Amino acid sequence: MVQDSIRILQAQGYKATKPRKLVFEVLEGIGRPLSPYDIQDILRARGKHLNHVTIYRTLDLLCSLNLAHKVLSSGRFVKCSLAAIEGCHRFMICQQCGAIREFADKQLCQEENDFARNLGFHTEHHFSEFSGLCSQCYSK
Amino acid sequence: MVQDSIRILQAQGYKATKPRKLVFEVLEGIGRPLSPYDIQDILRARGKHLNHVTIYRTLDLLCSLNLAHKVLSSGRFVKCSLAAIEGCHRFMICQQCGAIREFADKQLCQEENDFARNLGFHTEHHFSEFSGLCSQCYSK
DNA sequence: GCCTAAATGCAATATTATTGCAATTAGCTA
DNA sequence: TAGCTAATTGCAATAATATTGCATTTAGGC
Ligand SMILES: [Mn+2]
Ligand SMILES: [Mn+2]
Ligand SMILES: [Zn+2]
Ligand SMILES: [Zn+2]
């Protein structure tokens, strides 16, 4: 819900502004990764006009609060679908249809952290995206 | 060695051109991730002038042959340091000093593939970057 | 040395992202 | 509810990153 996210913003001392609500509504409603300019176009089509700088700033804020994520392999943004689930949030992305699914797994993270630790590296965050075929596309 | 990589290019039917050697020399020599324009600047300082389009095209080629990789979290490029090692190549990147280390681990890949498979996803490639502290920076 | 497919350079253009500053607004307080 | 103020937004300029089509050059085979 947009409402929930807005409450989180406010709880952190950020204002619940109209532009922020609009950007979040788009991310929530569309469900797939969008570039800042995609978001601007979608809003324009709805008769709402936002400066792209505002959109960038809003996305930065949402990402900093883990309410959204930047998908690095495409440079686009999605709403986080895992709410308050701890640990690093990852994506599986179908290279055929573009479907994206977010997941988290503590054990996987732990194994990666341990592996890195053995090499002397202290991990604070994982970026991790799987590319492949979703079940639908695979069965074709 | 630049020589080895050039041989791989040729083995695939690509020409061993001067621009390609120059770009590869820079990646090899500098050792840390560089943007296409960084590479252009470095070459310019050495009295060599390459069009940025050529650099982009060379980097695309090198990446397609896994002789280099794009580090997605920064958008920069590094020479592959794992030569012919199978499986997906990952990075650990120190957020303090920028040191980058490439690694591969079959078991980690297998566990990730299995995990995704359980969710119905058939993985073809992992993209994965760890962010944290290298041993040097950690001990400070 | 010649030939040709492959690669490069160039110019234009598109896309993505950031900055400083003036104008506006959300949320607090009286 | 009106007024206040820090936070936020819009605007304009600019930077950084990336792609395209086409004319020119070049590597590598003959
Ligand atoms: Mn998430
Ligand atoms: Mn590699
Ligand atoms: Zn699919
Ligand atoms: Zn370090």
PDB file of C-alpha atoms in Angstrom, chain A residues 17-132:
ATOM      1  CA  THR A  17       4.344  15.304  -0.372  1.00  0.00           C
ATOM      2  CA  LYS A  18       2.186  15.017  -3.478  1.00  0.00           C
ATOM      3  CA  PRO A  19       5.113  14.209  -5.801  1.00  0.00           C
ATOM      4  CA  ARG A  20       6.305  11.432  -3.538  1.00  0.00           C
ATOM      5  CA  LYS A  21       2.859   9.899  -3.413  1.00  0.00           C
ATOM      6  CA  LEU A  22       2.552  10.097  -7.188  1.00  0.00           C
ATOM      7  CA  VAL A  23       5.879   8.396  -7.828  1.00  0.00           C
ATOM      8  CA  PHE A  24       5.113   5.694  -5.333  1.00  0.00           C
ATOM      9  CA  GLU A  25       1.659   5.105  -6.813  1.00  0.00           C
ATOM     10  CA  VAL A  26       3.199   4.532 -10.221  1.00  0.00           C
ATOM     11  CA  LEU A  27       5.795   2.068  -8.945  1.00  0.00           C
ATOM     12  CA  GLU A  28       3.118   0.250  -7.022  1.00  0.00           C
ATOM     13  CA  GLY A  29       0.583   0.213  -9.813  1.00  0.00           C
ATOM     14  CA  ILE A  30       2.825  -0.806 -12.717  1.00  0.00           C
ATOM     15  CA  GLY A  31       4.706  -3.487 -10.840  1.00  0.00           C
ATOM     16  CA  ARG A  32       7.599  -3.824 -13.250  1.00  0.00           C
ATOM     17  CA  PRO A  33      10.898  -1.928 -13.308  1.00  0.00           C
ATOM     18  CA  LEU A  34      10.646   1.623 -14.593  1.00  0.00           C
ATOM     19  CA  SER A  35      13.194   4.264 -15.426  1.00  0.00           C
ATOM     20  CA  PRO A  36      12.754   7.735 -13.920  1.00  0.00           C
ATOM     21  CA  TYR A  37      11.656   8.975 -17.324  1.00  0.00           C
ATOM     22  CA  ASP A  38       9.210   6.082 -17.724  1.00  0.00           C
ATOM     23  CA  ILE A  39       7.638   7.253 -14.500  1.00  0.00           C
ATOM     24  CA  GLN A  40       7.517  10.800 -15.774  1.00  0.00           C
ATOM     25  CA  ASP A  41       5.815   9.679 -19.006  1.00  0.00           C
ATOM     26  CA  ILE A  42       3.249   7.592 -17.175  1.00  0.00           C
ATOM     27  CA  LEU A  43       2.394  10.493 -14.918  1.00  0.00           C
ATOM     28  CA  ARG A  44       2.202  12.871 -17.846  1.00  0.00           C
ATOM     29  CA  ALA A  45      -0.303  10.531 -19.500  1.00  0.00           C
ATOM     30  CA  ARG A  46      -2.371  10.859 -16.341  1.00  0.00           C
ATOM     31  CA  GLY A  47      -2.271  14.621 -16.528  1.00  0.00           C
ATOM     32  CA  LYS A  48       0.254  14.950 -13.706  1.00  0.00           C
ATOM     33  CA  HIS A  49       3.500  16.745 -14.372  1.00  0.00           C
ATOM     34  CA  LEU A  50       6.623  16.196 -12.319  1.00  0.00           C
ATOM     35  CA  ASN A  51      10.084  17.481 -12.968  1.00  0.00           C
ATOM     36  CA  HIS A  52      12.486  14.628 -13.565  1.00  0.00           C
ATOM     37  CA  VAL A  53      14.772  15.972 -10.851  1.00  0.00           C
ATOM     38  CA  THR A  54      11.995  15.483  -8.348  1.00  0.00           C
ATOM     39  CA  ILE A  55      11.532  11.934  -9.551  1.00  0.00           C
ATOM     40  CA  TYR A  56      15.229  11.197  -9.181  1.00  0.00           C
ATOM     41  CA  ARG A  57      15.225  12.651  -5.709  1.00  0.00           C
ATOM     42  CA  THR A  58      12.163  10.702  -4.696  1.00  0.00           C
ATOM     43  CA  LEU A  59      13.616   7.452  -6.011  1.00  0.00           C
ATOM     44  CA  ASP A  60      16.844   8.091  -4.121  1.00  0.00           C
ATOM     45  CA  LEU A  61      14.851   8.576  -0.968  1.00  0.00           C
ATOM     46  CA  LEU A  62      12.698   5.485  -1.479  1.00  0.00           C
ATOM     47  CA  CYS A  63      15.790   3.398  -2.169  1.00  0.00           C
ATOM     48  CA  SER A  64      17.580   4.724   0.894  1.00  0.00           C
ATOM     49  CA  LEU A  65      14.632   3.516   2.978  1.00  0.00           C
ATOM     50  CA  ASN A  66      14.411   0.217   1.079  1.00  0.00           C
ATOM     51  CA  LEU A  67      10.904   1.028  -0.054  1.00  0.00           C
ATOM     52  CA  ALA A  68      12.155   0.652  -3.626  1.00  0.00           C
ATOM     53  CA  HIS A  69      15.241  -0.794  -5.295  1.00  0.00           C
ATOM     54  CA  LYS A  70      17.288  -0.020  -8.332  1.00  0.00           C
ATOM     55  CA  VAL A  71      17.616  -3.059 -10.574  1.00  0.00           C
ATOM     56  CA  LEU A  72      21.241  -2.693 -11.581  1.00  0.00           C
ATOM     57  CA  SER A  73      21.156  -4.819 -14.700  1.00  0.00           C
ATOM     58  CA  SER A  74      18.581  -2.526 -16.285  1.00  0.00           C
ATOM     59  CA  GLY A  75      18.998   0.661 -14.290  1.00  0.00           C
ATOM     60  CA  ARG A  76      15.281   0.697 -13.541  1.00  0.00           C
ATOM     61  CA  PHE A  77      13.388   0.963 -10.273  1.00  0.00           C
ATOM     62  CA  VAL A  78      10.852  -1.313  -8.616  1.00  0.00           C
ATOM     63  CA  LYS A  79       8.845  -1.082  -5.467  1.00  0.00           C
ATOM     64  CA  CYS A  80      10.143  -3.420  -2.795  1.00  0.00           C
ATOM     65  CA  SER A  81       7.745  -6.339  -2.446  1.00  0.00           C
ATOM     66  CA  LEU A  82       9.247  -7.777   0.722  1.00  0.00           C
ATOM     67  CA  ALA A  83       8.227  -5.082   3.150  1.00  0.00           C
ATOM     68  CA  ALA A  84      10.095  -5.570   6.383  1.00  0.00           C
ATOM     69  CA  ILE A  85      11.878  -8.824   5.564  1.00  0.00           C
ATOM     70  CA  GLU A  86      15.440  -8.658   6.850  1.00  0.00           C
ATOM     71  CA  GLY A  87      18.572  -9.277   4.848  1.00  0.00           C
ATOM     72  CA  CYS A  88      19.450  -8.491   1.303  1.00  0.00           C
ATOM     73  CA  HIS A  89      16.702  -8.451  -1.262  1.00  0.00           C
ATOM     74  CA  ARG A  90      17.501 -10.100  -4.609  1.00  0.00           C
ATOM     75  CA  PHE A  91      15.837 -10.475  -7.950  1.00  0.00           C
ATOM     76  CA  MET A  92      15.147 -13.167 -10.465  1.00  0.00           C
ATOM     77  CA  ILE A  93      14.481 -11.644 -13.871  1.00  0.00           C
ATOM     78  CA  CYS A  94      13.114 -13.537 -16.859  1.00  0.00           C
ATOM     79  CA  GLN A  95      15.144 -12.677 -19.916  1.00  0.00           C
ATOM     80  CA  GLN A  96      12.225 -13.687 -22.134  1.00  0.00           C
ATOM     81  CA  CYS A  97       9.226 -11.845 -20.711  1.00  0.00           C
ATOM     82  CA  GLY A  98      10.878  -9.463 -18.253  1.00  0.00           C
ATOM     83  CA  ALA A  99       8.954 -10.773 -15.267  1.00  0.00           C
ATOM     84  CA  ILE A 100      10.743  -9.891 -12.065  1.00  0.00           C
ATOM     85  CA  ARG A 101      10.500 -11.558  -8.700  1.00  0.00           C
ATOM     86  CA  GLU A 102      12.079 -10.380  -5.500  1.00  0.00           C
ATOM     87  CA  PHE A 103      13.231 -12.768  -2.821  1.00  0.00           C
ATOM     88  CA  ALA A 104      15.400 -13.006   0.253  1.00  0.00           C
ATOM     89  CA  ASP A 105      17.101 -15.944   1.856  1.00  0.00           C
ATOM     90  CA  LYS A 106      19.103 -15.684   5.020  1.00  0.00           C
ATOM     91  CA  GLN A 107      20.984 -18.894   4.458  1.00  0.00           C
ATOM     92  CA  LEU A 108      22.151 -17.868   1.016  1.00  0.00           C
ATOM     93  CA  CYS A 109      23.382 -14.583   2.418  1.00  0.00           C
ATOM     94  CA  GLN A 110      25.121 -16.362   5.240  1.00  0.00           C
ATOM     95  CA  GLU A 111      26.929 -18.696   2.879  1.00  0.00           C
ATOM     96  CA  GLU A 112      28.062 -15.806   0.760  1.00  0.00           C
ATOM     97  CA  ASN A 113      29.205 -13.843   3.765  1.00  0.00           C
ATOM     98  CA  ASP A 114      31.149 -16.840   5.060  1.00  0.00           C
ATOM     99  CA  PHE A 115      32.749 -17.396   1.695  1.00  0.00           C
ATOM    100  CA  ALA A 116      33.857 -13.779   1.468  1.00  0.00           C
ATOM    101  CA  ARG A 117      35.026 -13.810   5.071  1.00  0.00           C
ATOM    102  CA  ASN A 118      37.369 -16.659   4.235  1.00  0.00           C
ATOM    103  CA  LEU A 119      38.942 -14.364   1.688  1.00  0.00           C
ATOM    104  CA  GLY A 120      39.255 -11.622   4.261  1.00  0.00           C
ATOM    105  CA  PHE A 121      36.309  -9.590   3.046  1.00  0.00           C
ATOM    106  CA  HIS A 122      33.622  -8.285   5.391  1.00  0.00           C
ATOM    107  CA  THR A 123      30.390  -8.051   3.473  1.00  0.00           C
ATOM    108  CA  GLU A 124      27.812  -5.438   4.330  1.00  0.00           C
ATOM    109  CA  HIS A 125      25.504  -5.801   1.382  1.00  0.00           C
ATOM    110  CA  HIS A 126      24.931  -8.078  -1.585  1.00  0.00           C
ATOM    111  CA  PHE A 127      23.689  -6.993  -4.962  1.00  0.00           C
ATOM    112  CA  SER A 128      22.452 -10.026  -6.711  1.00  0.00           C
ATOM    113  CA  GLU A 129      20.292 -10.563  -9.744  1.00  0.00           C
ATOM    114  CA  PHE A 130      19.583 -13.878 -11.444  1.00  0.00           C
ATOM    115  CA  SER A 131      18.872 -13.863 -15.118  1.00  0.00           C
ATOM    116  CA  GLY A 132      17.105 -16.818 -16.723  1.00  0.00           C
TER     117      GLY A 132
END
